[in-house]
mmCIF file of C-alpha atoms and ligand atoms in Angstrom:
data_model
loop_
_atom_site.group_PDB
_atom_site.id
_atom_site.type_symbol
_atom_site.label_atom_id
_atom_site.label_comp_id
_atom_site.label_asym_id
_atom_site.label_seq_id
_atom_site.Cartn_x
_atom_site.Cartn_y
_atom_site.Cartn_z
ATOM 1 C CA MET A 128 63.486 120.180 248.389
ATOM 2 C CA SER A 129 65.932 122.842 248.913
ATOM 3 C CA ALA A 130 64.112 125.507 251.951
ATOM 4 C CA LYS A 131 65.186 127.332 249.523
ATOM 5 C CA LEU A 132 64.412 128.585 246.411
ATOM 6 C CA ASP A 133 67.101 130.188 243.749
ATOM 7 C CA PRO A 134 66.374 132.496 240.902
ATOM 8 C CA TRP A 135 69.009 132.303 239.550
ATOM 9 C CA GLY A 136 69.698 128.561 239.876
ATOM 10 C CA HIS A 137 68.547 126.143 236.551
ATOM 11 C CA TYR A 138 67.282 123.221 238.788
ATOM 12 C CA ALA A 139 63.462 121.426 237.426
ATOM 13 C CA ILE A 140 61.096 122.490 240.154
ATOM 14 C CA GLU A 141 59.742 118.374 241.150
ATOM 15 C CA ASP A 142 57.208 118.509 243.947
ATOM 16 C CA TYR A 143 55.112 121.552 243.281
ATOM 17 C CA ARG A 144 52.183 120.817 245.956
ATOM 18 C CA LYS A 145 55.548 121.243 249.192
ATOM 19 C CA LEU A 146 56.150 124.784 247.821
ATOM 20 C CA LEU A 147 52.453 125.693 248.432
ATOM 21 C CA GLU A 148 52.947 124.714 251.963
ATOM 22 C CA GLU A 149 56.875 125.271 252.945
ATOM 23 C CA PHE A 150 56.552 128.810 251.334
ATOM 24 C CA GLY A 151 52.601 130.241 251.504
ATOM 25 C CA ILE A 152 51.624 130.091 248.152
ATOM 26 C CA SER A 153 47.736 129.310 247.772
ATOM 27 C CA PRO A 154 46.640 126.551 245.823
ATOM 28 C CA ILE A 155 45.091 128.311 242.368
ATOM 29 C CA ASP A 156 41.991 125.430 242.052
ATOM 30 C CA LYS A 157 40.062 127.722 244.544
ATOM 31 C CA ILE A 158 40.232 130.914 242.697
ATOM 32 C CA LEU A 159 39.276 130.128 239.402
ATOM 33 C CA GLY A 160 35.780 130.237 239.753
ATOM 34 C CA LEU A 161 37.100 134.220 240.241
ATOM 35 C CA LEU A 162 39.098 134.456 236.916
ATOM 36 C CA PRO A 163 36.568 136.544 233.835
ATOM 37 C CA HIS A 164 37.210 133.890 231.170
ATOM 38 C CA LYS A 165 39.074 130.369 230.898
ATOM 39 C CA HIS A 166 42.801 129.897 230.094
ATOM 40 C CA LYS A 167 43.963 126.434 229.497
ATOM 41 C CA TYR A 168 47.369 127.374 231.886
ATOM 42 C CA PHE A 169 44.226 127.971 234.896
ATOM 43 C CA GLU A 170 42.729 125.217 233.814
ATOM 44 C CA ARG A 171 45.278 122.509 233.211
ATOM 45 C CA LEU A 172 47.340 123.883 236.206
ATOM 46 C CA VAL A 173 50.023 124.911 234.538
ATOM 47 C CA ILE A 174 49.933 128.318 236.472
ATOM 48 C CA PHE A 175 49.805 126.871 240.793
ATOM 49 C CA GLY A 176 49.415 129.318 242.822
ATOM 50 C CA HIS A 177 49.432 132.425 243.161
ATOM 51 C CA ARG A 178 49.453 135.431 246.206
ATOM 52 C CA ASP A 179 46.061 137.332 246.792
ATOM 53 C CA PHE A 180 45.506 137.290 242.858
ATOM 54 C CA ASP A 181 41.504 137.417 244.782
ATOM 55 C CA ILE A 182 42.365 140.807 245.524
ATOM 56 C CA TRP A 183 43.277 141.531 241.403
ATOM 57 C CA LEU A 184 40.802 140.297 240.176
ATOM 58 C CA GLU A 185 38.604 141.697 242.922
ATOM 59 C CA ALA A 186 39.720 144.971 241.880
ATOM 60 C CA LEU A 187 40.220 144.471 238.022
ATOM 61 C CA LYS A 188 35.649 143.990 238.631
ATOM 62 C CA ARG A 189 35.198 146.572 240.717
ATOM 63 C CA GLY A 190 37.193 148.797 237.573
ATOM 64 C CA GLU A 191 40.160 149.643 239.228
ATOM 65 C CA LYS A 192 43.135 150.362 238.260
ATOM 66 C CA VAL A 193 44.892 147.043 237.911
ATOM 67 C CA ALA A 194 48.480 146.599 235.949
ATOM 68 C CA VAL A 195 50.443 143.225 234.955
ATOM 69 C CA LEU A 196 54.190 143.553 235.480
ATOM 70 C CA THR A 197 57.266 141.164 234.998
ATOM 71 C CA GLY A 198 60.856 141.272 232.887
ATOM 72 C CA PHE A 199 62.938 139.083 231.048
ATOM 73 C CA MET A 200 66.740 139.147 231.178
ATOM 74 C CA PRO A 201 68.223 139.083 227.632
ATOM 75 C CA SER A 202 70.582 137.002 228.396
ATOM 76 C CA GLY A 203 70.451 133.916 226.015
ATOM 77 C CA ARG A 204 67.239 133.144 223.445
ATOM 78 C CA PRO A 205 64.072 134.201 224.119
ATOM 79 C CA HIS A 206 62.471 130.072 224.521
ATOM 80 C CA LEU A 207 59.374 128.231 225.647
ATOM 81 C CA GLY A 208 59.530 129.084 228.623
ATOM 82 C CA THR A 209 59.993 132.478 228.228
ATOM 83 C CA ALA A 210 57.249 132.589 225.746
ATOM 84 C CA MET A 211 55.008 130.888 229.081
ATOM 85 C CA VAL A 212 55.097 134.343 230.028
ATOM 86 C CA TYR A 213 54.781 135.839 227.011
ATOM 87 C CA GLU A 214 51.879 133.655 226.915
ATOM 88 C CA GLU A 215 50.307 135.339 230.493
ATOM 89 C CA LEU A 216 50.474 138.642 230.087
ATOM 90 C CA LYS A 217 48.469 138.300 226.719
ATOM 91 C CA PHE A 218 45.435 137.143 228.466
ATOM 92 C CA LEU A 219 45.772 139.331 231.672
ATOM 93 C CA GLN A 220 45.802 141.518 228.614
ATOM 94 C CA SER A 221 43.011 140.055 227.551
ATOM 95 C CA LEU A 222 41.117 141.188 230.712
ATOM 96 C CA GLY A 223 41.701 144.816 230.423
ATOM 97 C CA ALA A 224 45.231 144.830 232.481
ATOM 98 C CA HIS A 225 47.868 147.148 231.154
ATOM 99 C CA VAL A 226 50.928 145.218 231.004
ATOM 100 C CA LYS A 227 54.770 147.288 231.488
ATOM 101 C CA ILE A 228 57.941 145.187 230.363
ATOM 102 C CA ALA A 229 61.172 145.714 232.677
ATOM 103 C CA ILE A 230 64.180 144.493 230.552
ATOM 104 C CA ALA A 231 66.064 143.230 232.297
ATOM 105 C CA ASP A 232 69.663 144.277 231.541
ATOM 106 C CA ALA A 233 71.339 145.777 234.607
ATOM 107 C CA GLU A 234 70.668 142.611 235.609
ATOM 108 C CA ALA A 235 71.764 140.272 233.258
ATOM 109 C CA TYR A 236 75.278 142.672 233.474
ATOM 110 C CA ILE A 237 75.267 142.472 237.201
ATOM 111 C CA VAL A 238 74.253 138.623 237.554
ATOM 112 C CA ARG A 239 74.887 136.842 234.133
ATOM 113 C CA ARG A 240 78.047 139.229 233.639
ATOM 114 C CA GLU A 241 76.584 139.565 230.044
ATOM 115 C CA ASP A 242 77.557 142.345 227.338
ATOM 116 C CA ARG A 243 76.166 145.218 227.649
ATOM 117 C CA SER A 244 75.858 146.184 224.175
ATOM 118 C CA GLU A 245 74.597 142.366 223.516
ATOM 119 C CA VAL A 246 72.199 142.914 226.525
ATOM 120 C CA ILE A 247 70.909 146.252 225.215
ATOM 121 C CA ARG A 248 70.790 144.334 220.937
ATOM 122 C CA ARG A 249 68.908 140.983 222.439
ATOM 123 C CA GLY A 250 66.213 143.564 224.490
ATOM 124 C CA VAL A 251 64.293 144.603 221.199
ATOM 125 C CA GLU A 252 64.041 141.045 220.538
ATOM 126 C CA PHE A 253 62.971 139.388 223.346
ATOM 127 C CA VAL A 254 60.111 143.075 222.719
ATOM 128 C CA ALA A 255 59.469 141.670 218.918
ATOM 129 C CA HIS A 256 59.137 138.244 220.380
ATOM 130 C CA SER A 257 56.100 139.052 222.383
ATOM 131 C CA ILE A 258 54.757 141.981 220.008
ATOM 132 C CA ALA A 259 55.210 138.514 217.849
ATOM 133 C CA TRP A 260 53.448 136.273 220.154
ATOM 134 C CA GLY A 261 49.857 138.557 220.644
ATOM 135 C CA ILE A 262 50.501 141.009 223.084
ATOM 136 C CA ASN A 263 49.053 144.178 222.102
ATOM 137 C CA PRO A 264 51.275 146.643 221.829
ATOM 138 C CA ASP A 265 48.939 150.080 222.679
ATOM 139 C CA ASN A 266 48.117 148.328 226.524
ATOM 140 C CA ALA A 267 52.317 148.078 227.318
ATOM 141 C CA GLU A 268 55.508 149.423 227.785
ATOM 142 C CA PHE A 269 57.964 148.273 227.826
ATOM 143 C CA TYR A 270 61.495 149.425 229.250
ATOM 144 C CA TYR A 271 65.419 148.959 230.388
ATOM 145 C CA GLN A 272 66.248 149.050 233.945
ATOM 146 C CA THR A 273 69.139 151.189 232.945
ATOM 147 C CA ALA A 274 66.972 153.749 230.466
ATOM 148 C CA MET A 275 64.819 154.629 234.465
ATOM 149 C CA ASP A 276 65.259 157.741 235.793
ATOM 150 C CA ASN A 277 65.673 159.150 238.865
ATOM 151 C CA GLU A 278 62.599 157.864 241.215
ATOM 152 C CA TYR A 279 62.771 154.722 239.950
ATOM 153 C CA TYR A 280 66.572 154.869 241.222
ATOM 154 C CA ARG A 281 65.871 156.223 244.639
ATOM 155 C CA LEU A 282 63.083 153.878 245.353
ATOM 156 C CA ILE A 283 65.878 151.391 244.939
ATOM 157 C CA GLN A 284 68.357 153.771 247.746
ATOM 158 C CA LEU A 285 65.318 153.793 249.903
ATOM 159 C CA PHE A 286 64.707 150.005 249.953
ATOM 160 C CA SER A 287 68.133 149.509 250.455
ATOM 161 C CA ARG A 288 67.392 150.628 254.355
ATOM 162 C CA LYS A 289 65.058 149.222 255.879
ATOM 163 C CA ILE A 290 66.220 146.188 254.111
ATOM 164 C CA THR A 291 68.826 143.740 256.442
ATOM 165 C CA THR A 292 71.707 141.484 255.041
ATOM 166 C CA ALA A 293 69.769 138.859 256.874
ATOM 167 C CA GLU A 294 66.911 139.270 255.690
ATOM 168 C CA MET A 295 68.152 138.797 251.891
ATOM 169 C CA GLU A 296 69.594 135.742 253.531
ATOM 170 C CA ALA A 297 67.350 134.363 254.548
ATOM 171 C CA ILE A 298 65.184 134.932 251.535
ATOM 172 C CA TYR A 299 68.109 134.396 248.656
ATOM 173 C CA GLY A 300 70.153 131.911 251.200
ATOM 174 C CA ASP A 301 73.866 133.260 248.398
ATOM 175 C CA ILE A 302 74.569 136.533 248.863
ATOM 176 C CA ASN A 303 76.289 138.936 247.092
ATOM 177 C CA PRO A 304 76.286 143.145 245.898
ATOM 178 C CA GLY A 305 75.542 142.479 243.123
ATOM 179 C CA LYS A 306 73.091 139.446 243.428
ATOM 180 C CA ILE A 307 71.369 142.851 246.499
ATOM 181 C CA MET A 308 71.686 145.132 244.099
ATOM 182 C CA ALA A 309 69.981 143.028 241.115
ATOM 183 C CA ALA A 310 67.278 142.027 243.886
ATOM 184 C CA LEU A 311 66.124 145.824 244.867
ATOM 185 C CA THR A 312 65.315 146.769 240.806
ATOM 186 C CA GLN A 313 63.390 143.681 241.032
ATOM 187 C CA SER A 314 61.000 145.326 243.855
ATOM 188 C CA ALA A 315 61.674 149.216 241.727
ATOM 189 C CA ASP A 316 60.378 147.081 238.806
ATOM 190 C CA ILE A 317 57.228 146.183 240.300
ATOM 191 C CA LEU A 318 57.148 149.224 243.395
ATOM 192 C CA HIS A 319 57.613 152.034 240.704
ATOM 193 C CA LEU A 320 54.043 151.545 239.135
ATOM 194 C CA GLN A 321 52.135 152.433 242.226
ATOM 195 C CA LEU A 322 53.871 156.071 242.177
ATOM 196 C CA ASP A 323 51.670 158.544 241.144
ATOM 197 C CA LYS A 324 54.018 159.587 238.145
ATOM 198 C CA TYR A 325 54.055 155.887 236.483
ATOM 199 C CA GLY A 326 50.588 156.003 237.061
ATOM 200 C CA GLY A 327 49.533 155.268 240.275
ATOM 201 C CA TYR A 328 48.881 151.125 240.349
ATOM 202 C CA LYS A 329 47.644 149.998 243.533
ATOM 203 C CA TYR A 330 47.053 146.342 242.528
ATOM 204 C CA ILE A 331 49.890 145.005 240.769
ATOM 205 C CA VAL A 332 50.191 141.222 239.620
ATOM 206 C CA VAL A 333 53.766 139.582 238.951
ATOM 207 C CA PRO A 334 53.325 136.885 236.563
ATOM 208 C CA VAL A 335 56.582 134.522 236.686
ATOM 209 C CA GLY A 336 57.384 130.936 237.115
ATOM 210 C CA ALA A 337 57.507 129.275 240.347
ATOM 211 C CA ASP A 338 61.727 129.885 240.942
ATOM 212 C CA GLN A 339 61.219 133.585 241.455
ATOM 213 C CA ASP A 340 59.051 133.394 244.900
ATOM 214 C CA PRO A 341 61.963 134.905 246.368
ATOM 215 C CA HIS A 342 61.919 138.505 244.316
ATOM 216 C CA LEU A 343 57.932 138.307 245.238
ATOM 217 C CA ARG A 344 58.258 137.324 249.134
ATOM 218 C CA LEU A 345 61.003 140.514 248.905
ATOM 219 C CA THR A 346 59.191 142.373 247.481
ATOM 220 C CA ARG A 347 56.449 142.800 249.987
ATOM 221 C CA ASP A 348 58.134 142.347 252.325
ATOM 222 C CA ILE A 349 59.430 146.026 251.408
ATOM 223 C CA ALA A 350 55.845 147.050 250.254
ATOM 224 C CA ASP A 351 54.248 146.448 254.090
ATOM 225 C CA ARG A 352 57.816 148.704 254.963
ATOM 226 C CA PHE A 353 56.776 151.662 252.759
ATOM 227 C CA GLU A 354 53.521 151.824 253.024
ATOM 228 C CA GLN A 355 53.411 154.202 255.156
ATOM 229 C CA GLU A 356 55.914 156.918 253.731
ATOM 230 C CA LEU A 357 54.901 156.451 249.661
ATOM 231 C CA GLY A 358 51.746 154.570 249.582
ATOM 232 C CA LEU A 359 53.190 151.125 248.532
ATOM 233 C CA LYS A 360 50.748 148.167 248.164
ATOM 234 C CA ARG A 361 52.010 144.336 248.904
ATOM 235 C CA PRO A 362 51.289 142.868 245.133
ATOM 236 C CA SER A 363 50.800 140.480 244.324
ATOM 237 C CA SER A 364 51.638 137.415 242.226
ATOM 238 C CA ILE A 365 50.881 133.893 239.858
ATOM 239 C CA TYR A 366 53.588 131.021 239.600
ATOM 240 C CA HIS A 367 53.728 128.949 236.731
ATOM 241 C CA LYS A 368 55.368 125.315 236.317
ATOM 242 C CA LEU A 369 58.396 125.576 235.610
ATOM 243 C CA LEU A 370 58.935 124.175 231.444
ATOM 244 C CA ARG A 371 61.430 121.986 232.218
ATOM 245 C CA GLY A 372 63.922 121.549 229.939
ATOM 246 C CA LEU A 373 64.716 117.906 227.384
ATOM 247 C CA ASP A 374 66.755 116.492 229.680
ATOM 248 C CA GLY A 375 64.024 116.668 232.093
ATOM 249 C CA ASN A 376 65.853 119.778 233.676
ATOM 250 C CA LYS A 377 64.835 123.633 233.828
ATOM 251 C CA MET A 378 64.675 124.803 230.411
ATOM 252 C CA SER A 379 67.406 127.889 230.055
ATOM 253 C CA LYS A 380 68.787 129.778 227.985
ATOM 254 C CA SER A 381 72.301 129.261 229.787
ATOM 255 C CA ARG A 382 71.393 125.992 228.038
ATOM 256 C CA PRO A 383 69.789 126.808 224.176
ATOM 257 C CA GLU A 384 70.877 122.380 223.576
ATOM 258 C CA TYR A 385 67.879 121.270 225.387
ATOM 259 C CA ALA A 386 66.051 124.249 224.831
ATOM 260 C CA ILE A 387 63.119 125.245 221.988
ATOM 261 C CA HIS A 388 63.374 128.221 221.489
ATOM 262 C CA LEU A 389 61.796 131.294 219.325
ATOM 263 C CA ASP A 390 63.925 131.570 216.584
ATOM 264 C CA ASP A 391 65.119 127.726 215.754
ATOM 265 C CA ASP A 392 64.726 126.685 212.600
ATOM 266 C CA PRO A 393 62.178 124.226 211.915
ATOM 267 C CA GLU A 394 64.442 121.048 211.204
ATOM 268 C CA THR A 395 66.766 122.258 214.478
ATOM 269 C CA ALA A 396 63.952 122.153 216.582
ATOM 270 C CA GLU A 397 62.757 118.551 215.243
ATOM 271 C CA LYS A 398 66.640 117.007 215.880
ATOM 272 C CA LYS A 399 66.184 117.968 219.237
ATOM 273 C CA LEU A 400 63.000 117.225 219.773
ATOM 274 C CA ALA A 401 64.017 113.686 218.487
ATOM 275 C CA ASN A 402 67.093 113.746 221.248
ATOM 276 C CA ALA A 403 64.912 114.792 223.781
ATOM 277 C CA LEU A 404 63.933 112.450 227.428
ATOM 278 C CA THR A 405 60.272 111.168 227.121
ATOM 279 C CA GLY A 406 58.213 109.066 229.641
ATOM 280 C CA GLY A 407 58.160 105.982 227.409
ATOM 281 C CA ARG A 408 60.075 101.839 229.249
ATOM 282 C CA ALA A 409 63.037 100.240 228.508
ATOM 283 C CA THR A 410 61.609 98.346 224.624
ATOM 284 C CA ALA A 411 59.042 98.832 222.539
ATOM 285 C CA GLU A 412 57.481 95.632 223.800
ATOM 286 C CA GLU A 413 57.459 97.349 227.635
ATOM 287 C CA GLN A 414 55.751 100.754 226.000
ATOM 288 C CA ARG A 415 53.209 98.432 224.792
ATOM 289 C CA ARG A 416 52.617 95.851 227.499
ATOM 290 C CA LEU A 417 52.433 98.443 230.588
ATOM 291 C CA GLY A 418 51.621 101.951 228.898
ATOM 292 C CA GLY A 419 54.213 105.085 228.827
ATOM 293 C CA GLU A 420 54.419 107.277 231.394
ATOM 294 C CA PRO A 421 53.483 111.430 230.560
ATOM 295 C CA TRP A 422 54.289 113.107 233.320
ATOM 296 C CA LYS A 423 57.811 112.324 233.065
ATOM 297 C CA CYS A 424 57.848 112.816 229.848
ATOM 298 C CA SER A 425 59.028 116.324 228.301
ATOM 299 C CA ILE A 426 57.420 115.890 224.786
ATOM 300 C CA PHE A 427 53.934 115.734 226.815
ATOM 301 C CA GLU A 428 54.465 118.806 229.101
ATOM 302 C CA LEU A 429 54.887 120.598 225.769
ATOM 303 C CA TYR A 430 51.931 118.761 224.478
ATOM 304 C CA VAL A 431 50.478 120.907 228.110
ATOM 305 C CA TYR A 432 51.835 124.249 227.531
ATOM 306 C CA HIS A 433 51.758 124.875 224.414
ATOM 307 C CA LEU A 434 51.169 122.511 221.569
ATOM 308 C CA ILE A 435 47.348 121.122 222.033
ATOM 309 C CA ASP A 436 44.225 123.307 223.105
ATOM 310 C CA ASP A 437 41.938 120.808 222.568
ATOM 311 C CA GLU A 438 41.370 119.472 226.235
ATOM 312 C CA LYS A 439 39.992 116.136 224.374
ATOM 313 C CA GLU A 440 42.627 115.993 222.486
ATOM 314 C CA LEU A 441 45.344 116.393 225.350
ATOM 315 C CA LYS A 442 42.871 113.042 226.728
ATOM 316 C CA GLU A 443 42.966 111.287 224.473
ATOM 317 C CA ARG A 444 46.594 111.885 223.782
ATOM 318 C CA TYR A 445 47.644 110.977 227.608
ATOM 319 C CA ASP A 446 45.269 107.825 226.817
ATOM 320 C CA GLU A 447 47.663 106.530 224.601
ATOM 321 C CA CYS A 448 50.237 106.436 225.610
ATOM 322 C CA VAL A 449 49.512 105.534 229.008
ATOM 323 C CA ASN A 450 47.404 102.808 227.037
ATOM 324 C CA GLY A 451 50.647 101.923 225.307
ATOM 325 C CA LYS A 452 49.136 102.677 222.475
ATOM 326 C CA ILE A 453 51.794 104.502 220.630
ATOM 327 C CA LEU A 454 55.822 104.543 221.539
ATOM 328 C CA CYS A 455 57.423 106.930 222.157
ATOM 329 C CA GLY A 456 58.783 107.970 217.585
ATOM 330 C CA GLN A 457 55.091 108.261 216.250
ATOM 331 C CA CYS A 458 54.157 110.945 219.596
ATOM 332 C CA LYS A 459 57.323 112.285 218.965
ATOM 333 C CA ARG A 460 56.969 112.846 215.424
ATOM 334 C CA ILE A 461 53.226 114.291 215.745
ATOM 335 C CA ALA A 462 55.137 116.845 218.483
ATOM 336 C CA ALA A 463 57.616 117.784 215.320
ATOM 337 C CA GLU A 464 54.761 118.848 213.285
ATOM 338 C CA LYS A 465 52.594 121.037 215.939
ATOM 339 C CA LEU A 466 56.357 122.770 216.565
ATOM 340 C CA ARG A 467 56.731 123.167 212.917
ATOM 341 C CA LYS A 468 53.988 124.818 212.852
ATOM 342 C CA LEU A 469 53.502 127.027 215.601
ATOM 343 C CA LEU A 470 56.899 127.622 215.087
ATOM 344 C CA ILE A 471 56.902 129.055 211.805
ATOM 345 C CA GLU A 472 54.040 131.385 212.413
ATOM 346 C CA HIS A 473 56.038 132.915 215.166
ATOM 347 C CA GLN A 474 58.566 133.132 213.005
ATOM 348 C CA LYS A 475 56.597 135.090 210.238
ATOM 349 C CA ARG A 476 54.889 137.567 212.651
ATOM 350 C CA PHE A 477 58.781 137.873 214.174
ATOM 351 C CA LYS A 478 59.715 139.435 210.877
ATOM 352 C CA GLU A 479 57.338 141.023 210.974
ATOM 353 C CA VAL A 480 57.244 143.104 213.727
ATOM 354 C CA ILE A 481 61.330 143.964 213.317
ATOM 355 C CA THR A 482 60.724 144.692 209.741
ATOM 356 C CA SER A 483 57.880 147.603 211.827
ATOM 357 C CA GLY A 484 60.346 148.761 213.330
ATOM 358 C CA ILE A 485 57.528 148.853 216.661
ATOM 359 C CA ALA A 486 59.613 147.442 218.852
ATOM 360 C CA GLU A 487 63.239 149.267 218.665
ATOM 361 C CA LYS A 488 61.081 152.534 218.692
ATOM 362 C CA ILE A 489 58.896 151.484 221.772
ATOM 363 C CA LEU A 490 61.866 149.795 223.517
ATOM 364 C CA LYS A 491 63.287 153.372 224.656
ATOM 365 C CA LYS A 492 67.485 152.557 224.983
ATOM 366 C CA PRO A 493 69.850 153.418 227.451
ATOM 367 C CA SER A 494 71.393 157.177 227.336
ATOM 368 C CA PHE A 495 74.391 155.715 228.207
HETATM 369 S S1 LIG B 583 54.324 108.660 223.736
HETATM 370 FE FE1 LIG B 583 54.085 110.225 223.118
HETATM 371 S S2 LIG B 583 53.868 111.210 225.439
HETATM 372 FE FE2 LIG B 583 53.610 109.422 226.415
HETATM 373 S S3 LIG B 583 56.091 108.842 226.408
HETATM 374 FE FE3 LIG B 583 56.115 108.378 224.633
HETATM 375 S S4 LIG B 583 56.979 111.023 223.910
HETATM 376 FE FE4 LIG B 583 55.843 110.888 225.278
#
């Protein structure tokens, strides 16, 4: 495991325990009792770590204003990894939190060098998919970074004054002007909500994949440095494990053949599953004798993250695998059927959201 996490990289993180130690992320299992109600991601430790999420939960309990901020870089089509963040937002919203979502068009333009008009078009789709997944638009705001106003951009200028290149290198490793700009813009995304103009929320939580922790470390440092001047407070964060692609690497929008996209037709998705990396043995005889290795299996990961809600059913699937009672071909067919159902239902809702025009209406377009 490298000493640096790369939020713009494409690798999967193997050892989450090491991540907790190395970067000082707190384990989530110690604070599960503070959650007002359960969610499978917490129960299964898919969300494995946090920074100050207990402080956020206590503020929620006291009835103080709490908010959630996250961002999506629309550099491809949303996939089941993106849907993990939708799922977390839906859960946090169900606790009563206000949700704000940045469409990171500036970052897609700067870091991924994407065509801006295409990015703007995709932003609407990301919003429509989030609503189709279950995010309530009545308690959510969505914005393009480049549609924000002067106060937000003023924050980026102010932040740049108190951050050195050496600090950026220590956090991100390889850095260039574009990445510095993108990182400070993300800090403005997270912290602008604390300004009175944007609601004055002091307790912000950011749900992200583990690879995004560098942005949180930077933003927390910045908040400390601007506490006196701007009244900023450190944001909290929760970290989920990355859903691996079907080849075992990080599921990425830029490697579509190894990701299940939310707009994949069920037949395409089924073909992708058929070629997925599993924890199966070399031969059927060996698998019956030794059992499979679900902890290495991208299909089992789909069960855990998206396809099986019921704990008993998940345990049965696990036991059948490790006891060699099921072979991967059959197991993939079960997963494909569940996935087909999920995609058909989601796509039906997506179509309704698009037809209603709500995503277009609530996402203010940049003026230039
Ligand atoms: S039986 Fe299923 S869970 Fe087990 S390794 Fe094969 S595909 Fe994965």
